[in-house]
JSON list of C-alpha atoms in Angstrom, two decimals:
[
{"chain": "A", "resi": 1, "resn": "UNK", "atom": "CA", "xyz": [-20.01, 3.61, 10.13]},
{"chain": "A", "resi": 2, "resn": "UNK", "atom": "CA", "xyz": [-23.07, 3.83, 7.55]},
{"chain": "A", "resi": 3, "resn": "UNK", "atom": "CA", "xyz": [-22.51, 4.66, 4.06]},
{"chain": "A", "resi": 4, "resn": "UNK", "atom": "CA", "xyz": [-19.20, 5.57, 2.22]},
{"chain": "A", "resi": 5, "resn": "UNK", "atom": "CA", "xyz": [-17.17, 8.67, 3.98]},
{"chain": "A", "resi": 6, "resn": "UNK", "atom": "CA", "xyz": [-14.28, 9.52, 3.26]},
{"chain": "A", "resi": 7, "resn": "UNK", "atom": "CA", "xyz": [-13.44, 8.53, 7.08]},
{"chain": "A", "resi": 8, "resn": "UNK", "atom": "CA", "xyz": [-14.66, 5.04, 6.97]},
{"chain": "A", "resi": 9, "resn": "UNK", "atom": "CA", "xyz": [-12.93, 4.92, 3.64]},
{"chain": "A", "resi": 10, "resn": "UNK", "atom": "CA", "xyz": [-9.49, 6.13, 5.41]},
{"chain": "A", "resi": 11, "resn": "UNK", "atom": "CA", "xyz": [-9.89, 3.61, 7.92]},
{"chain": "A", "resi": 12, "resn": "UNK", "atom": "CA", "xyz": [-10.74, 0.40, 5.79]},
{"chain": "A", "resi": 13, "resn": "UNK", "atom": "CA", "xyz": [-7.78, 1.84, 3.65]},
{"chain": "A", "resi": 14, "resn": "UNK", "atom": "CA", "xyz": [-5.43, 1.71, 7.09]},
{"chain": "A", "resi": 15, "resn": "UNK", "atom": "CA", "xyz": [-6.20, -1.80, 7.53]},
{"chain": "A", "resi": 16, "resn": "UNK", "atom": "CA", "xyz": [-5.80, -2.85, 3.93]},
{"chain": "A", "resi": 17, "resn": "UNK", "atom": "CA", "xyz": [-2.98, -1.29, 3.88]},
{"chain": "A", "resi": 18, "resn": "UNK", "atom": "CA", "xyz": [-1.78, -2.86, 7.28]},
{"chain": "A", "resi": 19, "resn": "UNK", "atom": "CA", "xyz": [-2.70, -6.20, 5.71]},
{"chain": "A", "resi": 20, "resn": "UNK", "atom": "CA", "xyz": [-0.48, -5.46, 2.77]},
{"chain": "A", "resi": 21, "resn": "UNK", "atom": "CA", "xyz": [2.60, -4.65, 4.79]},
{"chain": "A", "resi": 22, "resn": "UNK", "atom": "CA", "xyz": [2.24, -7.64, 6.89]},
{"chain": "A", "resi": 23, "resn": "UNK", "atom": "CA", "xyz": [2.20, -9.77, 3.82]},
{"chain": "A", "resi": 24, "resn": "UNK", "atom": "CA", "xyz": [5.25, -8.26, 2.11]},
{"chain": "A", "resi": 25, "resn": "UNK", "atom": "CA", "xyz": [7.25, -8.11, 5.29]},
{"chain": "A", "resi": 26, "resn": "UNK", "atom": "CA", "xyz": [6.53, -12.31, 5.73]},
{"chain": "A", "resi": 27, "resn": "UNK", "atom": "CA", "xyz": [7.17, -12.61, 2.22]},
{"chain": "A", "resi": 28, "resn": "UNK", "atom": "CA", "xyz": [10.55, -10.65, 2.36]},
{"chain": "A", "resi": 29, "resn": "UNK", "atom": "CA", "xyz": [11.81, -12.46, 5.08]},
{"chain": "A", "resi": 30, "resn": "UNK", "atom": "CA", "xyz": [10.44, -15.75, 3.15]},
{"chain": "A", "resi": 31, "resn": "UNK", "atom": "CA", "xyz": [12.64, -14.73, 0.20]},
{"chain": "A", "resi": 32, "resn": "UNK", "atom": "CA", "xyz": [15.69, -14.08, 2.47]},
{"chain": "A", "resi": 33, "resn": "UNK", "atom": "CA", "xyz": [15.60, -17.35, 3.94]},
{"chain": "A", "resi": 34, "resn": "UNK", "atom": "CA", "xyz": [15.25, -19.07, 0.54]},
{"chain": "A", "resi": 35, "resn": "UNK", "atom": "CA", "xyz": [18.11, -17.11, -0.81]},
{"chain": "A", "resi": 36, "resn": "UNK", "atom": "CA", "xyz": [20.75, -18.22, 2.30]},
{"chain": "A", "resi": 37, "resn": "UNK", "atom": "CA", "xyz": [20.12, -15.05, 4.07]},
{"chain": "A", "resi": 38, "resn": "UNK", "atom": "CA", "xyz": [18.61, -13.99, 7.37]},
{"chain": "A", "resi": 39, "resn": "UNK", "atom": "CA", "xyz": [17.86, -10.61, 9.21]},
{"chain": "A", "resi": 40, "resn": "UNK", "atom": "CA", "xyz": [20.39, -9.83, 11.77]},
{"chain": "A", "resi": 41, "resn": "UNK", "atom": "CA", "xyz": [19.56, -9.82, 15.37]},
{"chain": "A", "resi": 42, "resn": "UNK", "atom": "CA", "xyz": [18.49, -6.07, 15.64]},
{"chain": "A", "resi": 43, "resn": "UNK", "atom": "CA", "xyz": [16.93, -6.78, 12.57]},
{"chain": "A", "resi": 44, "resn": "UNK", "atom": "CA", "xyz": [14.70, -9.92, 13.28]},
{"chain": "A", "resi": 45, "resn": "UNK", "atom": "CA", "xyz": [13.98, -8.01, 16.58]},
{"chain": "A", "resi": 46, "resn": "UNK", "atom": "CA", "xyz": [12.13, -4.78, 14.91]},
{"chain": "A", "resi": 47, "resn": "UNK", "atom": "CA", "xyz": [10.66, -7.26, 12.23]},
{"chain": "A", "resi": 48, "resn": "UNK", "atom": "CA", "xyz": [8.98, -9.35, 14.93]},
{"chain": "A", "resi": 49, "resn": "UNK", "atom": "CA", "xyz": [7.93, -6.02, 16.98]},
{"chain": "A", "resi": 50, "resn": "UNK", "atom": "CA", "xyz": [6.42, -4.68, 13.33]},
{"chain": "A", "resi": 51, "resn": "UNK", "atom": "CA", "xyz": [4.32, -8.04, 12.66]},
{"chain": "A", "resi": 52, "resn": "UNK", "atom": "CA", "xyz": [3.25, -8.14, 16.56]},
{"chain": "A", "resi": 53, "resn": "UNK", "atom": "CA", "xyz": [2.02, -4.53, 16.09]},
{"chain": "A", "resi": 54, "resn": "UNK", "atom": "CA", "xyz": [0.55, -4.99, 12.92]},
{"chain": "A", "resi": 55, "resn": "UNK", "atom": "CA", "xyz": [-1.38, -8.35, 14.42]},
{"chain": "A", "resi": 56, "resn": "UNK", "atom": "CA", "xyz": [-2.32, -5.89, 17.03]},
{"chain": "A", "resi": 57, "resn": "UNK", "atom": "CA", "xyz": [-4.16, -3.17, 14.85]},
{"chain": "A", "resi": 58, "resn": "UNK", "atom": "CA", "xyz": [-5.61, -6.00, 12.85]},
{"chain": "A", "resi": 59, "resn": "UNK", "atom": "CA", "xyz": [-7.52, -7.36, 16.10]},
{"chain": "A", "resi": 60, "resn": "UNK", "atom": "CA", "xyz": [-10.52, -5.48, 15.36]},
{"chain": "A", "resi": 61, "resn": "UNK", "atom": "CA", "xyz": [-10.97, -7.06, 12.10]},
{"chain": "A", "resi": 62, "resn": "UNK", "atom": "CA", "xyz": [-11.30, -10.12, 13.83]},
{"chain": "A", "resi": 63, "resn": "UNK", "atom": "CA", "xyz": [-14.72, -9.01, 15.47]},
{"chain": "A", "resi": 64, "resn": "UNK", "atom": "CA", "xyz": [-15.74, -8.25, 12.14]},
{"chain": "A", "resi": 65, "resn": "UNK", "atom": "CA", "xyz": [-18.19, -10.88, 10.58]},
{"chain": "A", "resi": 66, "resn": "UNK", "atom": "CA", "xyz": [-16.45, -13.63, 8.64]},
{"chain": "A", "resi": 67, "resn": "UNK", "atom": "CA", "xyz": [-17.63, -12.27, 5.02]},
{"chain": "A", "resi": 68, "resn": "UNK", "atom": "CA", "xyz": [-16.14, -8.79, 5.92]},
{"chain": "A", "resi": 69, "resn": "UNK", "atom": "CA", "xyz": [-12.70, -10.18, 7.29]},
{"chain": "A", "resi": 70, "resn": "UNK", "atom": "CA", "xyz": [-13.09, -11.60, 3.25]},
{"chain": "A", "resi": 71, "resn": "UNK", "atom": "CA", "xyz": [-13.75, -9.09, 1.92]},
{"chain": "A", "resi": 72, "resn": "UNK", "atom": "CA", "xyz": [-10.75, -7.01, 3.69]},
{"chain": "A", "resi": 73, "resn": "UNK", "atom": "CA", "xyz": [-8.50, -9.72, 2.98]},
{"chain": "A", "resi": 74, "resn": "UNK", "atom": "CA", "xyz": [-9.55, -9.66, -1.01]},
{"chain": "A", "resi": 75, "resn": "UNK", "atom": "CA", "xyz": [-9.33, -6.08, -0.96]},
{"chain": "A", "resi": 76, "resn": "UNK", "atom": "CA", "xyz": [-5.89, -6.26, 0.16]},
{"chain": "A", "resi": 77, "resn": "UNK", "atom": "CA", "xyz": [-4.56, -8.96, -1.81]},
{"chain": "A", "resi": 78, "resn": "UNK", "atom": "CA", "xyz": [-5.96, -6.49, -5.05]},
{"chain": "A", "resi": 79, "resn": "UNK", "atom": "CA", "xyz": [-4.26, -3.71, -3.73]},
{"chain": "A", "resi": 80, "resn": "UNK", "atom": "CA", "xyz": [-1.17, -5.98, -3.14]},
{"chain": "A", "resi": 81, "resn": "UNK", "atom": "CA", "xyz": [-1.65, -6.77, -6.88]},
{"chain": "A", "resi": 82, "resn": "UNK", "atom": "CA", "xyz": [-1.96, -3.58, -8.08]},
{"chain": "A", "resi": 83, "resn": "UNK", "atom": "CA", "xyz": [0.94, -1.96, -6.26]},
{"chain": "A", "resi": 84, "resn": "UNK", "atom": "CA", "xyz": [3.25, -4.80, -7.41]},
{"chain": "A", "resi": 85, "resn": "UNK", "atom": "CA", "xyz": [2.35, -4.30, -10.94]},
{"chain": "A", "resi": 86, "resn": "UNK", "atom": "CA", "xyz": [2.52, -0.60, -11.01]},
{"chain": "A", "resi": 87, "resn": "UNK", "atom": "CA", "xyz": [6.16, -0.72, -9.31]},
{"chain": "A", "resi": 88, "resn": "UNK", "atom": "CA", "xyz": [6.90, -3.50, -11.52]},
{"chain": "A", "resi": 89, "resn": "UNK", "atom": "CA", "xyz": [6.01, -1.69, -14.59]},
{"chain": "A", "resi": 90, "resn": "UNK", "atom": "CA", "xyz": [7.06, 1.98, -14.05]},
{"chain": "A", "resi": 91, "resn": "UNK", "atom": "CA", "xyz": [10.36, 1.32, -11.91]},
{"chain": "A", "resi": 92, "resn": "UNK", "atom": "CA", "xyz": [11.71, 4.41, -11.25]},
{"chain": "A", "resi": 93, "resn": "UNK", "atom": "CA", "xyz": [10.22, 6.32, -14.36]},
{"chain": "A", "resi": 94, "resn": "UNK", "atom": "CA", "xyz": [7.93, 8.99, -12.44]},
{"chain": "A", "resi": 95, "resn": "UNK", "atom": "CA", "xyz": [6.77, 10.54, -15.88]},
{"chain": "A", "resi": 96, "resn": "UNK", "atom": "CA", "xyz": [5.28, 6.81, -16.89]},
{"chain": "A", "resi": 97, "resn": "UNK", "atom": "CA", "xyz": [3.68, 6.57, -13.09]},
{"chain": "A", "resi": 98, "resn": "UNK", "atom": "CA", "xyz": [2.24, 9.64, -13.57]},
{"chain": "A", "resi": 99, "resn": "UNK", "atom": "CA", "xyz": [0.61, 8.45, -17.23]},
{"chain": "A", "resi": 100, "resn": "UNK", "atom": "CA", "xyz": [-0.89, 5.67, -15.11]},
{"chain": "A", "resi": 101, "resn": "UNK", "atom": "CA", "xyz": [-2.14, 8.15, -12.59]},
{"chain": "A", "resi": 102, "resn": "UNK", "atom": "CA", "xyz": [-3.92, 10.66, -14.94]},
{"chain": "A", "resi": 103, "resn": "UNK", "atom": "CA", "xyz": [-5.01, 7.02, -16.96]},
{"chain": "A", "resi": 104, "resn": "UNK", "atom": "CA", "xyz": [-6.88, 5.91, -13.74]},
{"chain": "A", "resi": 105, "resn": "UNK", "atom": "CA", "xyz": [-8.46, 9.51, -12.87]},
{"chain": "A", "resi": 106, "resn": "UNK", "atom": "CA", "xyz": [-9.95, 9.61, -16.23]},
{"chain": "A", "resi": 107, "resn": "UNK", "atom": "CA", "xyz": [-12.69, 7.19, -14.78]},
{"chain": "A", "resi": 108, "resn": "UNK", "atom": "CA", "xyz": [-15.12, 8.56, -13.10]},
{"chain": "A", "resi": 109, "resn": "UNK", "atom": "CA", "xyz": [-15.34, 8.52, -9.00]},
{"chain": "A", "resi": 110, "resn": "UNK", "atom": "CA", "xyz": [-17.12, 5.80, -7.82]},
{"chain": "A", "resi": 111, "resn": "UNK", "atom": "CA", "xyz": [-17.31, 6.72, -3.90]},
{"chain": "A", "resi": 112, "resn": "UNK", "atom": "CA", "xyz": [-17.18, 10.81, -4.39]},
{"chain": "A", "resi": 113, "resn": "UNK", "atom": "CA", "xyz": [-14.49, 11.42, -2.61]},
{"chain": "A", "resi": 114, "resn": "UNK", "atom": "CA", "xyz": [-12.73, 14.32, -2.79]},
{"chain": "A", "resi": 115, "resn": "UNK", "atom": "CA", "xyz": [-9.33, 13.32, -3.16]},
{"chain": "A", "resi": 116, "resn": "UNK", "atom": "CA", "xyz": [-6.08, 16.08, -2.82]},
{"chain": "A", "resi": 117, "resn": "UNK", "atom": "CA", "xyz": [-3.42, 13.80, -4.55]},
{"chain": "A", "resi": 118, "resn": "UNK", "atom": "CA", "xyz": [-2.41, 15.89, -7.33]},
{"chain": "A", "resi": 119, "resn": "UNK", "atom": "CA", "xyz": [0.89, 17.26, -5.30]},
{"chain": "A", "resi": 120, "resn": "UNK", "atom": "CA", "xyz": [1.92, 13.28, -5.32]},
{"chain": "A", "resi": 121, "resn": "UNK", "atom": "CA", "xyz": [3.52, 14.28, -8.66]},
{"chain": "A", "resi": 122, "resn": "UNK", "atom": "CA", "xyz": [4.23, 18.41, -8.25]},
{"chain": "A", "resi": 123, "resn": "UNK", "atom": "CA", "xyz": [8.14, 17.27, -7.98]},
{"chain": "A", "resi": 124, "resn": "UNK", "atom": "CA", "xyz": [7.74, 16.38, -11.97]},
{"chain": "A", "resi": 125, "resn": "UNK", "atom": "CA", "xyz": [6.38, 19.38, -12.62]},
{"chain": "A", "resi": 126, "resn": "UNK", "atom": "CA", "xyz": [8.99, 21.65, -10.68]},
{"chain": "A", "resi": 127, "resn": "UNK", "atom": "CA", "xyz": [12.00, 20.02, -12.14]},
{"chain": "A", "resi": 128, "resn": "UNK", "atom": "CA", "xyz": [10.69, 20.49, -15.67]},
{"chain": "A", "resi": 129, "resn": "UNK", "atom": "CA", "xyz": [10.45, 24.36, -15.06]},
{"chain": "A", "resi": 130, "resn": "UNK", "atom": "CA", "xyz": [13.57, 24.27, -13.72]},
{"chain": "A", "resi": 131, "resn": "UNK", "atom": "CA", "xyz": [14.91, 22.72, -16.33]},
{"chain": "A", "resi": 132, "resn": "UNK", "atom": "CA", "xyz": [13.27, 25.19, -18.89]},
{"chain": "A", "resi": 133, "resn": "UNK", "atom": "CA", "xyz": [14.86, 28.25, -16.76]}
]
């Protein structure tokens, strides 16, 4: 796909999030093992099936050039770092997450995509309205 479109951006996000999921699944299992725990047999089977499915999804990336593969990997690492940092900083504090969201939204769009993501925080305003009643 030539140029930046919402479709190729969504496709890239799927590949990036698939890589992020694989990384975090593997890190989680390694952390369990370090702590002396293991996955139950049925969970281990599901884990292996998930890793196998992720690798099949990522197989298309192997057909890309080495530079494109590295770019996907770098993007996945950055997204993972952003997610982990955001989760660490906001915890369960949804209003604080909303403040981060508004801060990020204050920057101009680089891709000009029509994002329909404001509804993700509707529950904050719905609960505020219920409390006001």
